[in-house]
Coordinates of C-alpha atoms in Angstrom, one line a residue:
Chain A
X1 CA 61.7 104.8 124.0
X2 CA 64.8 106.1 122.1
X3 CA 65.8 108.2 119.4
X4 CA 65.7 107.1 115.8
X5 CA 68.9 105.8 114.7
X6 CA 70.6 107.4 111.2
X7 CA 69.5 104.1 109.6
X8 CA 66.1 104.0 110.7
X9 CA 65.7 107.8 110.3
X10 CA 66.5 107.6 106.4
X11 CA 64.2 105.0 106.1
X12 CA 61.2 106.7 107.8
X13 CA 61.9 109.9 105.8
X14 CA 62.4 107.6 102.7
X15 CA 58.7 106.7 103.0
X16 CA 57.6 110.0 104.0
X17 CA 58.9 112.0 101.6
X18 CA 57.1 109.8 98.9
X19 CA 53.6 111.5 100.2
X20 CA 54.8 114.8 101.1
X21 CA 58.0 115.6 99.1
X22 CA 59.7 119.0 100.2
X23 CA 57.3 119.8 103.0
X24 CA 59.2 116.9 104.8
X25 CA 61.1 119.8 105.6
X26 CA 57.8 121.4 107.3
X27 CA 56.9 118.1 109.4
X28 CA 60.4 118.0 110.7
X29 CA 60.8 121.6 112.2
X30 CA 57.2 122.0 113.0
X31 CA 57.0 124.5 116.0
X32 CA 54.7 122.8 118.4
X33 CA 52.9 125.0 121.2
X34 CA 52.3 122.1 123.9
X35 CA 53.4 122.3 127.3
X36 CA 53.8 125.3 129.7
X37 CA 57.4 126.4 128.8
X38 CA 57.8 129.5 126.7
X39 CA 60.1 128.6 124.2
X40 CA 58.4 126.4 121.7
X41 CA 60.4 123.1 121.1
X42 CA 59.3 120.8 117.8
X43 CA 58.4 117.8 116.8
X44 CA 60.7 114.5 117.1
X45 CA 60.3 110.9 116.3
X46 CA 60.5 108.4 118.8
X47 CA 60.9 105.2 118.8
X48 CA 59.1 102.4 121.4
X49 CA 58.7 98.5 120.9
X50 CA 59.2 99.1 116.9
X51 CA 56.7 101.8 116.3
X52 CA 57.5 105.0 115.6
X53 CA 56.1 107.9 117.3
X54 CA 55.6 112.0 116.1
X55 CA 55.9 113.4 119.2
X56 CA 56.7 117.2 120.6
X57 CA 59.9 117.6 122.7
X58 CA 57.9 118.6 125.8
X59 CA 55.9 115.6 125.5
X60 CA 59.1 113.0 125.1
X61 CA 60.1 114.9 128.6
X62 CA 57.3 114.0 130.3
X63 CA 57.1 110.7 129.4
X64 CA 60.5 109.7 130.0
X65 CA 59.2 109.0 133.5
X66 CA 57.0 106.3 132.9
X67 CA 59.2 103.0 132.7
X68 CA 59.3 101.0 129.4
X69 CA 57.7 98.7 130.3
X70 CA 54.0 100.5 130.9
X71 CA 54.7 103.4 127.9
X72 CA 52.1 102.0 125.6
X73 CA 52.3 104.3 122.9
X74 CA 52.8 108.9 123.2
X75 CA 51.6 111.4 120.6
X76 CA 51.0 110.0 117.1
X77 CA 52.0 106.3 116.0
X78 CA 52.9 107.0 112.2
X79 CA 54.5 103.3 111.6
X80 CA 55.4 100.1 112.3
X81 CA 58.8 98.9 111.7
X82 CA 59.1 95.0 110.1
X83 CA 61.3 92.4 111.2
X84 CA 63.7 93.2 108.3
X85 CA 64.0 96.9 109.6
X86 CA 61.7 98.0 106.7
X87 CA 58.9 100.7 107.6
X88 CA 55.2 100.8 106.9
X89 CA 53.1 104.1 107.8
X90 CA 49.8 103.7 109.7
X91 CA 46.7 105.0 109.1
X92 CA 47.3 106.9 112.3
X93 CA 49.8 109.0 110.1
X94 CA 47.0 110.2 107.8
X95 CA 46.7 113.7 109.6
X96 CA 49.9 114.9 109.2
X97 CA 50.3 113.1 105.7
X98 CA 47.2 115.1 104.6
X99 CA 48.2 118.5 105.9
X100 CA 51.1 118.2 103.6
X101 CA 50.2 116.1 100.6
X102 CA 51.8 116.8 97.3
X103 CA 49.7 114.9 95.3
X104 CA 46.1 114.4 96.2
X105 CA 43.1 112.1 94.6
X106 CA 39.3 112.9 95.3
X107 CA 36.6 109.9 94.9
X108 CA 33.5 109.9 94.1
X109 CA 30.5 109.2 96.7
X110 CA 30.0 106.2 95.3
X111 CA 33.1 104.6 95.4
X112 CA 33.9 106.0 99.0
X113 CA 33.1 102.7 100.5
X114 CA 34.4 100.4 98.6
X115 CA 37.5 102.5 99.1
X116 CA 37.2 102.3 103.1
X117 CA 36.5 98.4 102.9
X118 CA 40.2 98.0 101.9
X119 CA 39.6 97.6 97.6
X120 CA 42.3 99.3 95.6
X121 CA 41.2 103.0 93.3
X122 CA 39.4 102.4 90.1
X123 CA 39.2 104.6 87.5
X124 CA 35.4 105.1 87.4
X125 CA 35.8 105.9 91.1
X126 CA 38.2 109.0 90.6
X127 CA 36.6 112.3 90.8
X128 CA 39.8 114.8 90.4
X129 CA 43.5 113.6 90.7
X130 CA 46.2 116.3 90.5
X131 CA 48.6 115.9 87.6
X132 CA 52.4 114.9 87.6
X133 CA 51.9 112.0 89.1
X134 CA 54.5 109.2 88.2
X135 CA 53.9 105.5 89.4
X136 CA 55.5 104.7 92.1
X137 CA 54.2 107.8 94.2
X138 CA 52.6 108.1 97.3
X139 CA 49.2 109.6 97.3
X140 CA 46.4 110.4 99.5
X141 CA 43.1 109.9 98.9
X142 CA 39.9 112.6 100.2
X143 CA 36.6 112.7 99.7
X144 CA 34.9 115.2 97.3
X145 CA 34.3 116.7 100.7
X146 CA 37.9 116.9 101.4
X147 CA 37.7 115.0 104.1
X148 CA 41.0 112.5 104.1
X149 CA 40.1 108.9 104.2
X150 CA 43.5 107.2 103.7
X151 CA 46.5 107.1 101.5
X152 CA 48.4 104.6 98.7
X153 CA 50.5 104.8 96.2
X154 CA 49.7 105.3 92.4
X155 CA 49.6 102.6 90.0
X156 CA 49.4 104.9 86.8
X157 CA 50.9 108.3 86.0
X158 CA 48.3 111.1 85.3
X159 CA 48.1 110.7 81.8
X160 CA 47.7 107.3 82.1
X161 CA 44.8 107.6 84.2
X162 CA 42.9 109.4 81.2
X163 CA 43.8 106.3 78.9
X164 CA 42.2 103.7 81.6
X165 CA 39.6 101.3 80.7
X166 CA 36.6 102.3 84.1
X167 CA 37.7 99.5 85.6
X168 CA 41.8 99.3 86.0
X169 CA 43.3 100.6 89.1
X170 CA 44.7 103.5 89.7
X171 CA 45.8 103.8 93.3
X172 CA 46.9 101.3 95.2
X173 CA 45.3 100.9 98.9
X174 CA 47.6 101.2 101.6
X175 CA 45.5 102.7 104.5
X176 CA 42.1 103.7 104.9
X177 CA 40.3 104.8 107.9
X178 CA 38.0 102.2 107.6
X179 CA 41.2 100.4 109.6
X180 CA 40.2 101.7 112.6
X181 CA 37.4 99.3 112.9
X182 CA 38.5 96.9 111.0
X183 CA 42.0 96.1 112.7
X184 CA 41.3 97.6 115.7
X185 CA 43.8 95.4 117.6
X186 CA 46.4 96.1 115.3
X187 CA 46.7 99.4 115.6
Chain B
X1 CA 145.3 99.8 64.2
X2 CA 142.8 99.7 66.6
X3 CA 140.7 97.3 64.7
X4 CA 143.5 94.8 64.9
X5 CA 143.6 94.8 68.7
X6 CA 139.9 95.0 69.1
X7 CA 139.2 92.7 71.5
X8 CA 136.5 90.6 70.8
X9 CA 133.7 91.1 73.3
X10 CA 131.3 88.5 74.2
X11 CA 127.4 89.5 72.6
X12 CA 124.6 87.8 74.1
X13 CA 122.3 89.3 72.4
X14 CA 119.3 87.8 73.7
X15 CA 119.8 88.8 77.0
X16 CA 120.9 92.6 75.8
X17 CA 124.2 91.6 77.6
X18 CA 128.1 92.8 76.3
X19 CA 130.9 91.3 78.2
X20 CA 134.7 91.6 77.8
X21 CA 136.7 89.2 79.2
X22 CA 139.9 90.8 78.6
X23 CA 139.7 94.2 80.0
X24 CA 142.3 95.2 82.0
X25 CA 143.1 98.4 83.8
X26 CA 146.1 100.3 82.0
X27 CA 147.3 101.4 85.3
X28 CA 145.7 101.3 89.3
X29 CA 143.4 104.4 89.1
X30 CA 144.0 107.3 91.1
X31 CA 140.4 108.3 92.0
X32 CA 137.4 107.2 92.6
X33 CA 135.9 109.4 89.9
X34 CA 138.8 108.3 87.4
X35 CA 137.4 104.2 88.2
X36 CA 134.2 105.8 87.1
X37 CA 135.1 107.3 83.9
X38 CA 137.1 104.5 82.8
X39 CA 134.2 102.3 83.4
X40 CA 132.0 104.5 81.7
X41 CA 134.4 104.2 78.7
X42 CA 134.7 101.0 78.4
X43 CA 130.8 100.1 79.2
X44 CA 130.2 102.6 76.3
X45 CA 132.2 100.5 73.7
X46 CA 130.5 97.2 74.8
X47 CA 126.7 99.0 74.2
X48 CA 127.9 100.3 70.8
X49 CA 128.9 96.8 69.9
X50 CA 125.3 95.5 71.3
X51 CA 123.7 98.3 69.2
X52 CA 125.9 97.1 66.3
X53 CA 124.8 93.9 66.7
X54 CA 121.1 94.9 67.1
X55 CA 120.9 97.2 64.1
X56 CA 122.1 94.2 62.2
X57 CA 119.4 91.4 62.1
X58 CA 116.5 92.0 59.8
X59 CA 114.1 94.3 61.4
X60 CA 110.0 94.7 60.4
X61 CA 108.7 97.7 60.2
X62 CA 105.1 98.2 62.4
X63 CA 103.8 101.6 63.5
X64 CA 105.6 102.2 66.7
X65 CA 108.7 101.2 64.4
X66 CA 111.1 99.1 63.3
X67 CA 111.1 95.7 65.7
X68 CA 114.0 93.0 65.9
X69 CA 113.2 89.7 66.8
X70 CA 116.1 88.9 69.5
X71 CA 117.8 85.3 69.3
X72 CA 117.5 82.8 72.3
X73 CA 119.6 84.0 75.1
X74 CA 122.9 81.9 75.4
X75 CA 124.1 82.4 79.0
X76 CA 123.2 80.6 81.6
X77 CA 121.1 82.2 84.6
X78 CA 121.6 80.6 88.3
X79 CA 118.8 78.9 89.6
X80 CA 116.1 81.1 92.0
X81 CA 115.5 78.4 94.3
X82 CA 117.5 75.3 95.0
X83 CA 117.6 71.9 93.0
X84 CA 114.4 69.7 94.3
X85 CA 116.0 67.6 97.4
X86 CA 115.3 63.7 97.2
X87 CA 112.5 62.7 99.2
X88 CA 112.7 59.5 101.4
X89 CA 111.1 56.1 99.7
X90 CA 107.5 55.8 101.4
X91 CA 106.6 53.1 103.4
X92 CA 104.9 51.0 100.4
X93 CA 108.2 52.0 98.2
X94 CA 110.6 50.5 100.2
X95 CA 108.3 47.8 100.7
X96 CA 108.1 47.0 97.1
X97 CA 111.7 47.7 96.6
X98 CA 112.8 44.8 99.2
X99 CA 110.0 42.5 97.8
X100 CA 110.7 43.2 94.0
X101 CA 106.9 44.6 93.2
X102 CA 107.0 46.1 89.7
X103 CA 104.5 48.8 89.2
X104 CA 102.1 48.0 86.3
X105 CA 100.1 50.1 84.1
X106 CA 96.4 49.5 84.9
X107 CA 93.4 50.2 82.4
X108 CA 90.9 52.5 83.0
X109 CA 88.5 50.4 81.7
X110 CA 88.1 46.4 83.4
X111 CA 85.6 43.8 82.4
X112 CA 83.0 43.1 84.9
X113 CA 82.0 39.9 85.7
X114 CA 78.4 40.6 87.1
X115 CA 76.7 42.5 83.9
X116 CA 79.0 41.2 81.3
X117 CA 80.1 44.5 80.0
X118 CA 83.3 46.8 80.5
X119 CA 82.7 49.4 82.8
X120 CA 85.5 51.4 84.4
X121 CA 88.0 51.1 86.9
X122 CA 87.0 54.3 89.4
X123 CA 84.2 56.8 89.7
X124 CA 80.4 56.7 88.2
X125 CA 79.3 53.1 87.6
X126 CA 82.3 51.8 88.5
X127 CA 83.3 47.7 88.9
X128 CA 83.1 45.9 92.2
X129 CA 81.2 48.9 93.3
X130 CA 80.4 48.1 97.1
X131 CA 76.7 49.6 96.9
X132 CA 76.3 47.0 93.6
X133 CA 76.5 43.8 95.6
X134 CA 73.1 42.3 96.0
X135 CA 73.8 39.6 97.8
X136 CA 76.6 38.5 100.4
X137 CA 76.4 34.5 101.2
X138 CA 76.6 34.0 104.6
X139 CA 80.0 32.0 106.1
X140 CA 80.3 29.5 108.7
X141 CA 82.6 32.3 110.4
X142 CA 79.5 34.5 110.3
X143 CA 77.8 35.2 113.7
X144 CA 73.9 35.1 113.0
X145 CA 73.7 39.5 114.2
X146 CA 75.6 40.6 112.5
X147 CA 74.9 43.4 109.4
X148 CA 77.4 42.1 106.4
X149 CA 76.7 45.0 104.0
X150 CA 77.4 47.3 107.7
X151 CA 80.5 45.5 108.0
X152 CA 81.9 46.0 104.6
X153 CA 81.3 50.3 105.1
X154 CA 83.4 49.4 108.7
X155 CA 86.1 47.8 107.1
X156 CA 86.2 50.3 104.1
X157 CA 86.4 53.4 106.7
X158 CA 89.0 51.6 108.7
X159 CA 91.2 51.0 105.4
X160 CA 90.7 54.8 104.2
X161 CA 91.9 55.7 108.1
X162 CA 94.5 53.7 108.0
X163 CA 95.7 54.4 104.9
X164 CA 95.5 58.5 105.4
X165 CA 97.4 57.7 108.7
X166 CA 99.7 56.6 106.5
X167 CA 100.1 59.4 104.0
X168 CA 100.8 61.4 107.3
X169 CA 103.7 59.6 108.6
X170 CA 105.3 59.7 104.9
X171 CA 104.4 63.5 104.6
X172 CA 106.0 63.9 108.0
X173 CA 109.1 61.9 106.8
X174 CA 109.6 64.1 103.8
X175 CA 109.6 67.4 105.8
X176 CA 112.2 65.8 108.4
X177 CA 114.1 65.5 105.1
X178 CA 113.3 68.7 103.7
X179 CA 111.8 67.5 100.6
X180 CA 107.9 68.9 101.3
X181 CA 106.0 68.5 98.0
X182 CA 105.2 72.8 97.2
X183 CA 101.5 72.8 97.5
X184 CA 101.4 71.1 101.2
X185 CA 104.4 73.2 102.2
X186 CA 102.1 76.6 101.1
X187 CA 99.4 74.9 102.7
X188 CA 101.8 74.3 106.1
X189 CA 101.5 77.9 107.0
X190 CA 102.9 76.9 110.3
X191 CA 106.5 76.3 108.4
X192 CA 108.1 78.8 107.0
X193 CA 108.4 78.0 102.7
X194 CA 112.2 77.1 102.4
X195 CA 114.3 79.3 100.0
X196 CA 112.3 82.4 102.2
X197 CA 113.5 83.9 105.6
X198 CA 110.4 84.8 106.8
X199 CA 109.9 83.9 110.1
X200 CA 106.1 81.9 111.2
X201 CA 103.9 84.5 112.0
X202 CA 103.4 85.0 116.1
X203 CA 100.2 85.3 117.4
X204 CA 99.1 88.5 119.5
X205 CA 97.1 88.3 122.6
X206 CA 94.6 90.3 121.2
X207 CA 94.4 87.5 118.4
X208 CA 94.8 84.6 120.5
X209 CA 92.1 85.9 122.6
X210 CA 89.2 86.4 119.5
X211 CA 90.5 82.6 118.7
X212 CA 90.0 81.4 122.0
X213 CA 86.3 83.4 121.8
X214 CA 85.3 81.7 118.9
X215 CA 86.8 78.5 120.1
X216 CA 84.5 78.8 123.3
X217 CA 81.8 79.7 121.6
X218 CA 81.1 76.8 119.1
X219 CA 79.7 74.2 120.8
X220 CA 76.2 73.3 120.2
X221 CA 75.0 75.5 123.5
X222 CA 77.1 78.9 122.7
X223 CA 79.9 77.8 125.1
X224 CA 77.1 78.8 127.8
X225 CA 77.6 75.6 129.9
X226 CA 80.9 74.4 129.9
X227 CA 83.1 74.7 132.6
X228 CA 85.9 77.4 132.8
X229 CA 89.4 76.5 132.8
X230 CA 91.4 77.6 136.1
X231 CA 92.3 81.3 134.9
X232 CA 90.0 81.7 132.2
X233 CA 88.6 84.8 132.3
X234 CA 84.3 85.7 131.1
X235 CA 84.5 87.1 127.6
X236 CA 84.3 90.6 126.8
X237 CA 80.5 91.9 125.5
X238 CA 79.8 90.2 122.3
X239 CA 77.6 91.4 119.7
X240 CA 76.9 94.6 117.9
X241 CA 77.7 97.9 120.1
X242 CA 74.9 100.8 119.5
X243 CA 75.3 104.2 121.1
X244 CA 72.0 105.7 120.5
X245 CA 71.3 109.5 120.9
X246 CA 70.1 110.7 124.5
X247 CA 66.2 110.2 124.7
X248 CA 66.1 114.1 125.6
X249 CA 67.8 116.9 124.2
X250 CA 70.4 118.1 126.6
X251 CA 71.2 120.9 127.4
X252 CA 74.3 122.2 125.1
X253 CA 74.4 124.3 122.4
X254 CA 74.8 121.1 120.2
X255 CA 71.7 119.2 119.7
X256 CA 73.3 115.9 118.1
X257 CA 69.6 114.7 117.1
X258 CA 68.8 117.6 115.5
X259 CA 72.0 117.5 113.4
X260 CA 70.6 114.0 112.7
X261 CA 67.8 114.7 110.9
X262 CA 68.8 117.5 109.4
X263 CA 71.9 115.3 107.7
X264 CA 69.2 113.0 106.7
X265 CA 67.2 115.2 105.7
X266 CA 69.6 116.8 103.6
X267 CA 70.9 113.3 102.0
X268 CA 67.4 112.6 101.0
X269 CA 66.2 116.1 99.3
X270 CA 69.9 116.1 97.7
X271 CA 69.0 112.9 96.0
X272 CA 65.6 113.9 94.7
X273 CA 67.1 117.5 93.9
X274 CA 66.2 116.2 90.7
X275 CA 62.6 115.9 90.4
X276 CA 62.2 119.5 91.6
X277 CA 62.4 120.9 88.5
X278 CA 59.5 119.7 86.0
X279 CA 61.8 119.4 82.9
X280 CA 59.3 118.6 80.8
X281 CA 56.4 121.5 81.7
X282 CA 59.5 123.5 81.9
X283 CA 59.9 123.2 78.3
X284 CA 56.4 123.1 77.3
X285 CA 55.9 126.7 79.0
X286 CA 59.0 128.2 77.4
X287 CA 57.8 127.0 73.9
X288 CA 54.6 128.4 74.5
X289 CA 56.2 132.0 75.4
X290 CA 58.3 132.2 72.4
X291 CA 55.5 131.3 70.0
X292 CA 53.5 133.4 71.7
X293 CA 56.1 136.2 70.9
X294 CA 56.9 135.0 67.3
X295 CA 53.0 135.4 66.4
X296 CA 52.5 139.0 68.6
X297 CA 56.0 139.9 66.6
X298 CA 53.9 138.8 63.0
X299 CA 51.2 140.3 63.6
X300 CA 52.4 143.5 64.9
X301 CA 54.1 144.0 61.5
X302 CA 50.8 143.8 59.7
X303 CA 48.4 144.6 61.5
X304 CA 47.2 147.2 64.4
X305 CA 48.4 147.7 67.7
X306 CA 45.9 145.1 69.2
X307 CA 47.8 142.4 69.7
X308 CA 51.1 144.2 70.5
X309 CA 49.5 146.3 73.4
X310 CA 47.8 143.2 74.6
X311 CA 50.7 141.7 75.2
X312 CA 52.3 144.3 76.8
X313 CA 49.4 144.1 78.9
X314 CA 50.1 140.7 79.8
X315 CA 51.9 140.1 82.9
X316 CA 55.0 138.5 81.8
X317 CA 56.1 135.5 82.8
X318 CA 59.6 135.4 83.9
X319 CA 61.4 132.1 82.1
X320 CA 64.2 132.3 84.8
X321 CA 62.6 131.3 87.6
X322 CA 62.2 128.1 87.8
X323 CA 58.6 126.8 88.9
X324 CA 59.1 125.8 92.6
X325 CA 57.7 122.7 93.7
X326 CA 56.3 121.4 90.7
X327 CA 57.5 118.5 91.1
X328 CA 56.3 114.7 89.5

């Protein structure tokens, strides 16, 4: 387990900042209240065997005990990096990606499933989007019960979504957290 | 009287040069600042005579003004590097000399005997090419084992050894004599190019040890089993160096990770600093307002206070600040 490098760092906030914008700002510095000490410490990134964890401080601390070897994995996996030393987010980043979304998409019942199968966004399956989206932008997808069932990025800008024939895509799957079951040995 | 013993100064013009061969100093000069003036004198009187000169060939007038097209330069410069020192006769050329071989002009085009047609001498579809030949009769000298197409690529590697053996040995004989051809004496970089003083370069240890690294190190195992000379000593680390940041904050004032992602961080909002600000909605809502206002203004004038007091009613929407986080 070791800190991110300036290289890597960049890169992860590259990727996060595409879902979350100026709150990156809010994931970075979040105050967390775990372990027994008084002063709060935050939130840090480690990384372990190419994944990179969102851990608090206290945490790290504690499990700089165990050897390398048997760490399997500490607070919240948000992504894998490739062999090229590019990074892809998880679907175990979803929580912290929804809490501080900037732009949102809500699907229809219907469409729900074939969204948590691993199919891409159509247009007849969008309930509401949020506007000023530009292609190219990350985006999570809820439930009209805004409950968060994965993220992608978009493959239209909002006005372009209102243009679209029922069936074109609109947001690209990335995630979903139909992945749990699915690739449950991948995670 | 002074044009009559004028001396006539030598012009060459095209080297913007004034000489005057019969100069001679009235008397020894006291100083060294009366040497100077006299100088000065007498160089002024040779550049009005070149500026004579100049002003009269036939100028052309462009827009930076009038140009003169200077005549050929008449004085002879020195050479910059010496006259080319005769090389030594090669081993064929002294051979031909003492046997009387004239050299003849050959064609680049030969008539070939196998498809009756010219082809040329060297290169692409060539004559006698040595891949061509079909078949090779065998001799009575032949033993029955033997490869004769395998034999001729021997025999044609030998000759292109020898012969660049050869071209050594005369190479080697010209630079005993001095007379290197230039492009293999820039290529020697281990002589030093004659007409220069600069001395061949020394190695460092520092260099000759990153040689004898890479030396080591390209054989087809890494260098990892050979055996080491007596005195050789284990290279140093190889490979990239990273100094990562301590796994757990310490405990200074400093926390280097922190500053870390907070440079990142930084970097990265610095270069989206642009997309905070919604140009176009931006627009959009400031039209809006001053319509808004043009029509309230309009109506005002005509009509009753309705619309006037219901603006001021509105809460109003302050153009200068700019709408935070509505970003794309």
């Amino acid at each position: 387990m070791r800190p991110l490098d300036e290289t890597e760092t960049t890169v992860v906030f590259e990727k996060l900042f595409k879902f979350v914008g100026n709150n990156l700002k809010k994931i970075v510095e979040n105050p967390s209240d775990e372990g027994p000490e008084s002063t709060p410490g935050s939130y840090c990134f480690r990384l372990q065997k190419n994944r990179v964890y969102y851990v608090s401080d206290a945490l790290v601390k504690r499990a700089t005990n165990i050897s390398r070897k048997n760490l399997v994995s500490l607070g919240t996996c948000i992504g894998k990096y490739t062999h090229a030393g590019s990074f892809h987010l998880t679907i175990m980043s979803l929580n912290i990606l929804a809490a501080n979304a900037k732009h949102k998409v809500w699907l229809k019942p219907t469409s729900e499933m074939s969204f948590l199968y691993g199919n891409h966004v159509l247009k007849g399956g969008l309930g509401r989007i949020t506007d000023s989206i530009v292609p190219g932008d990350g985006v999570v997808v809820f439930s009209m019960s805004d409950v968060p069932l994965g993220f992608g990025i978009a493959a239209k800008s909002t006005q372009d979504c209102r243009k679209l024939d029922p069936n074109g895509i609109v947001v690209l799957h990335q995630a979903d957290i139909g992945e749990y079951l699915r690739d449950e040995d991948e995670l | 009287m002074e044009t009559e013993t004028d001396q006539i100064y030598h012009l060459d013009v095209g080297n913007l040069l004034g000489f005057n061969p019969n100069h001679r100093f009235p008397s020894a000069p006291s100083s060294r600042e009366e040497l100077v003036k006299e100088c000065l004198e007498e160089s002024r009187k040779l550049v009005q005579a070149i500026a004579n000169a100049l002003f009269n060939f036939t100028s052309t007038e462009t827009n930076d003004g009038p140009i003169v097209q200077l005549p050929p330069p008449t004085t002879k410069l020195p050479r910059e590097k010496h006259v080319p020192r005769p090389k030594p006769p090669t081993k064929w050329e002294e051979f031909a000399l003492k046997k009387g071989i004239q050299k003849r002009k050959k064609d680049k085009v030969v008539w070939d005997e196998q498809t009756d047609q010219f082809k040329r001498r060297h290169g692409y579809d060539r004559v006698n090419d040595d891949n061509d030949v079909p078949i090779i009769e065998a001799k009575a000298t032949d033993e029955p084992g033997e490869d004769p197409f395998a034999k001729r690529l021997d025999e044609k590697k030998k000759r292109v050894g020898k012969q660049q053996k050869n071209r050594l040995q005369n190479l080697k004989a010209a630079e005993k004599a001095g007379a290197l051809p230039s492009h293999v004496q820039l290529a020697a970089t281990s002589l030093p190019i004659s007409g220069t003083k600069s001395q061949p370069k020394k190695i460092g240890k520092d260099e000759l040890g990153d040689v004898a690294g890479l030396a080591a190190t390209s054989t087809a195992s890494g260098g990892k089993f050979d055996k080491k000379l007596p005195g050789e000593k284990a290279p140093k680390k190889q490979g990239k160096h990273h100094k990562y940041l301590p796994v757990v904050a310490g405990r200074g004032a400093v926390n280097p990770e922190k500053e870390q992602t907070n440079n990142v961080l930084s970097k990265i909002f610095s270069k989206h600093s642009h997309e905070i600000l919604n140009v176009g909605k931006a627009i959009n809502m400031y039209n809006v307002k001053k319509e808004k206002k043009k029509s309230g203004r309009s109506d005002k004038s005509g009509r009753s206070d309705k619309s006037g007091r219901s603006d001021k009613l509105k809460p109003k929407k302050d153009i200068t600040k700019k709408p935070a986080n509505k970003a794309k």
